[in-house]
C-alpha atoms as an extended CHARMM CRD file, in Angstrom:
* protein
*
       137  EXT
         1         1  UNK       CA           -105.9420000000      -85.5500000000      110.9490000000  PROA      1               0.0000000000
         2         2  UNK       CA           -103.5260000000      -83.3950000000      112.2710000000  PROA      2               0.0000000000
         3         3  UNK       CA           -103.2930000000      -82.8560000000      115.7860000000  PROA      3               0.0000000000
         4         4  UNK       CA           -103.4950000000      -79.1550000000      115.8730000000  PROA      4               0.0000000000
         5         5  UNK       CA           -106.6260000000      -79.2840000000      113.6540000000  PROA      5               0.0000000000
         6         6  UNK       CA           -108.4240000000      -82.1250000000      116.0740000000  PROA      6               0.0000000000
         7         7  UNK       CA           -107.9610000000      -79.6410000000      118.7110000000  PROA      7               0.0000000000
         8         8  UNK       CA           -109.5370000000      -76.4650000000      116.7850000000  PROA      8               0.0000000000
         9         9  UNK       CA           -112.2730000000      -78.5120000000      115.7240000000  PROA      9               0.0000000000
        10        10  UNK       CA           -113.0680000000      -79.7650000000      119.4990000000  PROA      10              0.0000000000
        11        11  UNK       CA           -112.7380000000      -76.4500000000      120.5570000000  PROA      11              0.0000000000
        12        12  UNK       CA           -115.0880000000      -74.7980000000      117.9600000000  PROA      12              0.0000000000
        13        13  UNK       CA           -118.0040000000      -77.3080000000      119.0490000000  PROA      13              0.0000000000
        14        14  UNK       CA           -117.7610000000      -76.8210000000      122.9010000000  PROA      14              0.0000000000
        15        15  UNK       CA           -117.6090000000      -73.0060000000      121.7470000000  PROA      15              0.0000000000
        16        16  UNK       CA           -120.8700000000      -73.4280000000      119.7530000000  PROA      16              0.0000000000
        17        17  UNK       CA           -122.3130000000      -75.7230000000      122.3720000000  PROA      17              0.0000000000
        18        18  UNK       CA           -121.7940000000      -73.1350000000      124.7260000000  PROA      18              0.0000000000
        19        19  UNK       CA           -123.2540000000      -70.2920000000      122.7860000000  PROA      19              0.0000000000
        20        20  UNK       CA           -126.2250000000      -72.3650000000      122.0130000000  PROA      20              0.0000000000
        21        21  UNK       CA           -127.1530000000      -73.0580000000      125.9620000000  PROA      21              0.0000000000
        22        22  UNK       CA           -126.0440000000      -69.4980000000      126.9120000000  PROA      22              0.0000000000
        23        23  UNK       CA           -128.3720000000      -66.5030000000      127.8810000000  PROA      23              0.0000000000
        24        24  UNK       CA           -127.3490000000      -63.3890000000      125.9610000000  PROA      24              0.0000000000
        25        25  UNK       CA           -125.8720000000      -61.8200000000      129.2840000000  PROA      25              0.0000000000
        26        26  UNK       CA           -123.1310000000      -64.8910000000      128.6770000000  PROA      26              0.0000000000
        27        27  UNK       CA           -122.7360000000      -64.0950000000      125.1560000000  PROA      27              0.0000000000
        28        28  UNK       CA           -121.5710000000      -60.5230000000      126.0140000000  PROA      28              0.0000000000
        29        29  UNK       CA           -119.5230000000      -62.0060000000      128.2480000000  PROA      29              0.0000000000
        30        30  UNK       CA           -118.0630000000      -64.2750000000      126.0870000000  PROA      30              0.0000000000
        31        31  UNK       CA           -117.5570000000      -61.8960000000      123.3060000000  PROA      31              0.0000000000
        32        32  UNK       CA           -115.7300000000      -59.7750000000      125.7970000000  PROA      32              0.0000000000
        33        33  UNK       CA           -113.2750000000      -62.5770000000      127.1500000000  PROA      33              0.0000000000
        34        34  UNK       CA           -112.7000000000      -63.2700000000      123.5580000000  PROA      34              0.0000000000
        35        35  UNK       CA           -111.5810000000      -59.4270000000      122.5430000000  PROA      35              0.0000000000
        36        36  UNK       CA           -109.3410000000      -59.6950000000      125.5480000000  PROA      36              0.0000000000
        37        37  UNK       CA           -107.9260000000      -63.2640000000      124.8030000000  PROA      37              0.0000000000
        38        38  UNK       CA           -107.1010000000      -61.6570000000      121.2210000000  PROA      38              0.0000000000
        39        39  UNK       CA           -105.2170000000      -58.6660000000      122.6990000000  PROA      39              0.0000000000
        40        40  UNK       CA           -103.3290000000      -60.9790000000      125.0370000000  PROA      40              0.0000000000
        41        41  UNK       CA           -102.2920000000      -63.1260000000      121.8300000000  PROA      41              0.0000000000
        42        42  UNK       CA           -101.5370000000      -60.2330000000      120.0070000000  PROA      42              0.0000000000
        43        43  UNK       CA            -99.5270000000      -58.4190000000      122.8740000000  PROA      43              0.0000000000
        44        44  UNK       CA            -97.3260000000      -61.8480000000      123.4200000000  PROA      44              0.0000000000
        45        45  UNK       CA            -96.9010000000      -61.5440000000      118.9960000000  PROA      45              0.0000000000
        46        46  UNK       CA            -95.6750000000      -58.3030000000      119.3130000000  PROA      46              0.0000000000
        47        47  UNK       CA            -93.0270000000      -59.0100000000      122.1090000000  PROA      47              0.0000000000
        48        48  UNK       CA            -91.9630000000      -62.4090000000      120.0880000000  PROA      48              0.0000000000
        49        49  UNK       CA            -92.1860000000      -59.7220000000      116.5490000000  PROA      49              0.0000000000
        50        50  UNK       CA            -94.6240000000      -62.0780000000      115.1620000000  PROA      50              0.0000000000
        51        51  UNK       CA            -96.4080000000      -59.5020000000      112.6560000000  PROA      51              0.0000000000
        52        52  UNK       CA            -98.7720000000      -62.0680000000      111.2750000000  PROA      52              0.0000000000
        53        53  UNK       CA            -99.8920000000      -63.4330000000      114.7870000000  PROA      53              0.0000000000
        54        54  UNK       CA           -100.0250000000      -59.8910000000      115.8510000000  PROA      54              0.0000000000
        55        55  UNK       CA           -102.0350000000      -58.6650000000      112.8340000000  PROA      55              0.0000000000
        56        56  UNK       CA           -104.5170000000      -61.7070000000      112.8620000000  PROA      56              0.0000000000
        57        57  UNK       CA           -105.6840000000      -61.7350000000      116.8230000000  PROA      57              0.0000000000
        58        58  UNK       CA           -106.2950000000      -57.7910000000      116.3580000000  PROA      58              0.0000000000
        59        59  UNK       CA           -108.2770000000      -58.3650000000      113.4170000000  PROA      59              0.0000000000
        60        60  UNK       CA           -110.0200000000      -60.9670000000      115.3770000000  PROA      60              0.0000000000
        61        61  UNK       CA           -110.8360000000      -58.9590000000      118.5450000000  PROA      61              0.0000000000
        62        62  UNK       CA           -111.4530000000      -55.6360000000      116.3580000000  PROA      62              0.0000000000
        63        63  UNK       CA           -114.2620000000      -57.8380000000      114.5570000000  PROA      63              0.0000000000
        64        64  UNK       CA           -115.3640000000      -59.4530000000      117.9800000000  PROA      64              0.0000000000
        65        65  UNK       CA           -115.8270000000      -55.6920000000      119.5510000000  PROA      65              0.0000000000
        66        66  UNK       CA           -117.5830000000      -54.8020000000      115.9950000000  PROA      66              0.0000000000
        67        67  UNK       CA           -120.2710000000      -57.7590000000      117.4390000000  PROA      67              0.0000000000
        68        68  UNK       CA           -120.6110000000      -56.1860000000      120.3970000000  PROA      68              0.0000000000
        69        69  UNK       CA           -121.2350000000      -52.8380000000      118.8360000000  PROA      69              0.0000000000
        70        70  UNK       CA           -123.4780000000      -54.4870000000      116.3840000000  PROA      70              0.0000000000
        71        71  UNK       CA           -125.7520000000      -55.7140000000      119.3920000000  PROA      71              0.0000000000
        72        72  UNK       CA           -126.3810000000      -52.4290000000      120.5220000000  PROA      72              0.0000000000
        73        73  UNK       CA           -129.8770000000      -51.7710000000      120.5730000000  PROA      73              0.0000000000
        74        74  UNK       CA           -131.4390000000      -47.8430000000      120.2720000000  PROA      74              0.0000000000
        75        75  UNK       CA           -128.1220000000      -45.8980000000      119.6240000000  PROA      75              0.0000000000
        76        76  UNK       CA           -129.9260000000      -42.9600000000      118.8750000000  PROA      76              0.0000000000
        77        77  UNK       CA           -131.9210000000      -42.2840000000      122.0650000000  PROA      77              0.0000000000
        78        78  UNK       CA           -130.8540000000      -44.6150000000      124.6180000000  PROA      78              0.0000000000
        79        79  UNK       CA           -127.4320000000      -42.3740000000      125.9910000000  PROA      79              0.0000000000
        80        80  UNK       CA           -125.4990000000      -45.8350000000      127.8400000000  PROA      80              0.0000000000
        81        81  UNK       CA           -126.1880000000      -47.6030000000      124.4450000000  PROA      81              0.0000000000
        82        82  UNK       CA           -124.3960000000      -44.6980000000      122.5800000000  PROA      82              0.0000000000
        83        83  UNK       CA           -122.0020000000      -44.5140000000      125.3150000000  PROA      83              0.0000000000
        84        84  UNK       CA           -120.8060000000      -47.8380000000      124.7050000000  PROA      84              0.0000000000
        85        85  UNK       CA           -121.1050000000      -47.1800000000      120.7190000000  PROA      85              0.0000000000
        86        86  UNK       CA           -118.5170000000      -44.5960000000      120.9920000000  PROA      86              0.0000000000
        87        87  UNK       CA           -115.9980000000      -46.4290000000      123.2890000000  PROA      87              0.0000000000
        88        88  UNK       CA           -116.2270000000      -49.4620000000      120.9670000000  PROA      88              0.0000000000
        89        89  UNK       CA           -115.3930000000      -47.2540000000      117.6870000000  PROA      89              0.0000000000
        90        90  UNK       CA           -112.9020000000      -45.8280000000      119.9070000000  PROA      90              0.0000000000
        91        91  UNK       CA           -111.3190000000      -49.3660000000      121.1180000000  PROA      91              0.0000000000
        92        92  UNK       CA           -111.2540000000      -50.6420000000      117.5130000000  PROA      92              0.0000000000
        93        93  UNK       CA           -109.3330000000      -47.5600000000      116.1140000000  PROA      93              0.0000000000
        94        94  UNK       CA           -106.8370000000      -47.6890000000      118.7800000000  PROA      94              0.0000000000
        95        95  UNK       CA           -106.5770000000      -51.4150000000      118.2680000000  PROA      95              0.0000000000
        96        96  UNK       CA           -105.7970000000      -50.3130000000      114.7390000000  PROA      96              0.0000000000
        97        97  UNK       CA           -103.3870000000      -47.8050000000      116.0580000000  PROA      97              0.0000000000
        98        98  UNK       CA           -101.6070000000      -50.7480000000      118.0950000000  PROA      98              0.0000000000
        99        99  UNK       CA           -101.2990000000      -52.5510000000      114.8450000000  PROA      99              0.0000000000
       100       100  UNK       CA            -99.6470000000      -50.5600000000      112.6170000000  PROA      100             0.0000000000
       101       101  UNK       CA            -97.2330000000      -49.2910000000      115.7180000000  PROA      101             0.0000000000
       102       102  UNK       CA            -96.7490000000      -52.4140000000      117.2910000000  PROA      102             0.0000000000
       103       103  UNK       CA            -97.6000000000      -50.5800000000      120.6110000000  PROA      103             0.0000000000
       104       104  UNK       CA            -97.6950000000      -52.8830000000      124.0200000000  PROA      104             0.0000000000
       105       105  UNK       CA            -99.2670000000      -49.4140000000      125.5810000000  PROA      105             0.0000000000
       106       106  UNK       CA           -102.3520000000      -48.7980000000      123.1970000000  PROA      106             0.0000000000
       107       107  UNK       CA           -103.3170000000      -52.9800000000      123.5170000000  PROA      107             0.0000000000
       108       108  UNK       CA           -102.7770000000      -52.0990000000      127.5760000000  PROA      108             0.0000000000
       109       109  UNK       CA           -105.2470000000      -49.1480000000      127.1870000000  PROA      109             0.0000000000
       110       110  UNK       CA           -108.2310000000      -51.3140000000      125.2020000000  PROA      110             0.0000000000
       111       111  UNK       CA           -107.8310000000      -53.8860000000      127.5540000000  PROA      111             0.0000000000
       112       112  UNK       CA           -108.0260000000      -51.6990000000      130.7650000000  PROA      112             0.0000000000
       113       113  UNK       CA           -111.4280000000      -50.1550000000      128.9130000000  PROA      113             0.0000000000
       114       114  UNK       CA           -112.8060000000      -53.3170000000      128.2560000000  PROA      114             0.0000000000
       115       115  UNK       CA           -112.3940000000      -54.4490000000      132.0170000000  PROA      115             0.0000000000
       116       116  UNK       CA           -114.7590000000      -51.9450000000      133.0060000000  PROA      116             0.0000000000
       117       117  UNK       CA           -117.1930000000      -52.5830000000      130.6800000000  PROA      117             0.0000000000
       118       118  UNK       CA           -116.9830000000      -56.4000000000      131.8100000000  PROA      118             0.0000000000
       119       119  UNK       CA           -116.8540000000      -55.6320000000      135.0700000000  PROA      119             0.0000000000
       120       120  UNK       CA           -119.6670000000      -53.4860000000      135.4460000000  PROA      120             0.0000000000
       121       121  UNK       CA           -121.6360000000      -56.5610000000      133.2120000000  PROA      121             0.0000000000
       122       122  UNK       CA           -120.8230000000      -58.9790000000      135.6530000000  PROA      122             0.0000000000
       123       123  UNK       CA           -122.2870000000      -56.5860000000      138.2100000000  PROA      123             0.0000000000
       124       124  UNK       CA           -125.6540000000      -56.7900000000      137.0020000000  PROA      124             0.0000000000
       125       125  UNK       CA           -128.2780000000      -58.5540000000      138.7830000000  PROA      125             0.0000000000
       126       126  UNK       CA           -128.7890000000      -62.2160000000      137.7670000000  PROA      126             0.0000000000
       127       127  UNK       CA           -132.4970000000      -62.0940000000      137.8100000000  PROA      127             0.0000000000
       128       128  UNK       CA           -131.9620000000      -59.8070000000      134.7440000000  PROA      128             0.0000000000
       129       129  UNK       CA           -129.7840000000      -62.0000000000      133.1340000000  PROA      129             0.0000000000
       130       130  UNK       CA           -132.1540000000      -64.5060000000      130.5520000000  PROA      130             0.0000000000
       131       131  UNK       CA           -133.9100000000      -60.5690000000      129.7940000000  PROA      131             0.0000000000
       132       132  UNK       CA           -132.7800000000      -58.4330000000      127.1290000000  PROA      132             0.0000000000
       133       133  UNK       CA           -130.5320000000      -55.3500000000      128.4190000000  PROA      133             0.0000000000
       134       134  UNK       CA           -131.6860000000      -52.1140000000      127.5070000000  PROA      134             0.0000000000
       135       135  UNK       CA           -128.2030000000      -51.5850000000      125.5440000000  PROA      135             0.0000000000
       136       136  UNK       CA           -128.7410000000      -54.7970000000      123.6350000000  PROA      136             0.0000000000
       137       137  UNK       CA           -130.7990000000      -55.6910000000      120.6050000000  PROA      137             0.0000000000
């Protein structure tokens, strides 16, 4: 076995192991480090011109923030849940954008929005943490 492959392989159990022992206030925070480990991949690609590296981590953290919009409970009525709705449809079209320009600036802005969000996540009280958040299904 290939080295390389050993190495996704270990790292795609400890990723399901953690998932699987996780309360869902971790999984949004994992989902979140993983949009911005995908932009930071993608931002080195485009500064090395590596279109397929580039193209591949965007697609990756454009379907990781579709996750988090897909966990979004009561768009309709709740007004933080649609908040967040229309930030992540926003995030994923400029991520888009950054694509197709190759733009350092756009990957900069997505990742600047998406440190607010986390931040403000990691602000939120651990007792509510195993609960379900009112902007989550």
């Amino acid at each position: 076995m290939n080295r390389n492959l050993a190495s996704q392989q270990y790292q795609k159990v400890g990723l399901n192991s953690a998932l699987a022992h996780s309360t869902p206030h971790q999984q949004v925070l994992m989902l979140m480090n993983g949009v911005l480990t995908s932009i930071a991949t993608a931002k080195g690609a485009i500064e090395r011109q590596d279109t397929e590296l580039k193209g591949t981590s965007l697609s990756k953290a454009i379907s990781i923030i579709g996750g988090l919009q897909a966990s979004l409970a009561d768009t309709e009525s709740n007004e933080i849940a649609q908040n967040l709705d229309n930030l992540y449809i926003y995030m994923s079209s400029t991520l888009m954008k950054a694509n197709i320009e190759s733009s350092v600036d756009k990957l900069d802005e997505v990742t600047q929005l998406l440190l607010e969000i986390k931040s403000a996540w990691e602000k939120i009280p651990a007792e509510h943490h195993n609960t379900q958040s009112p902007v989550e299904k």
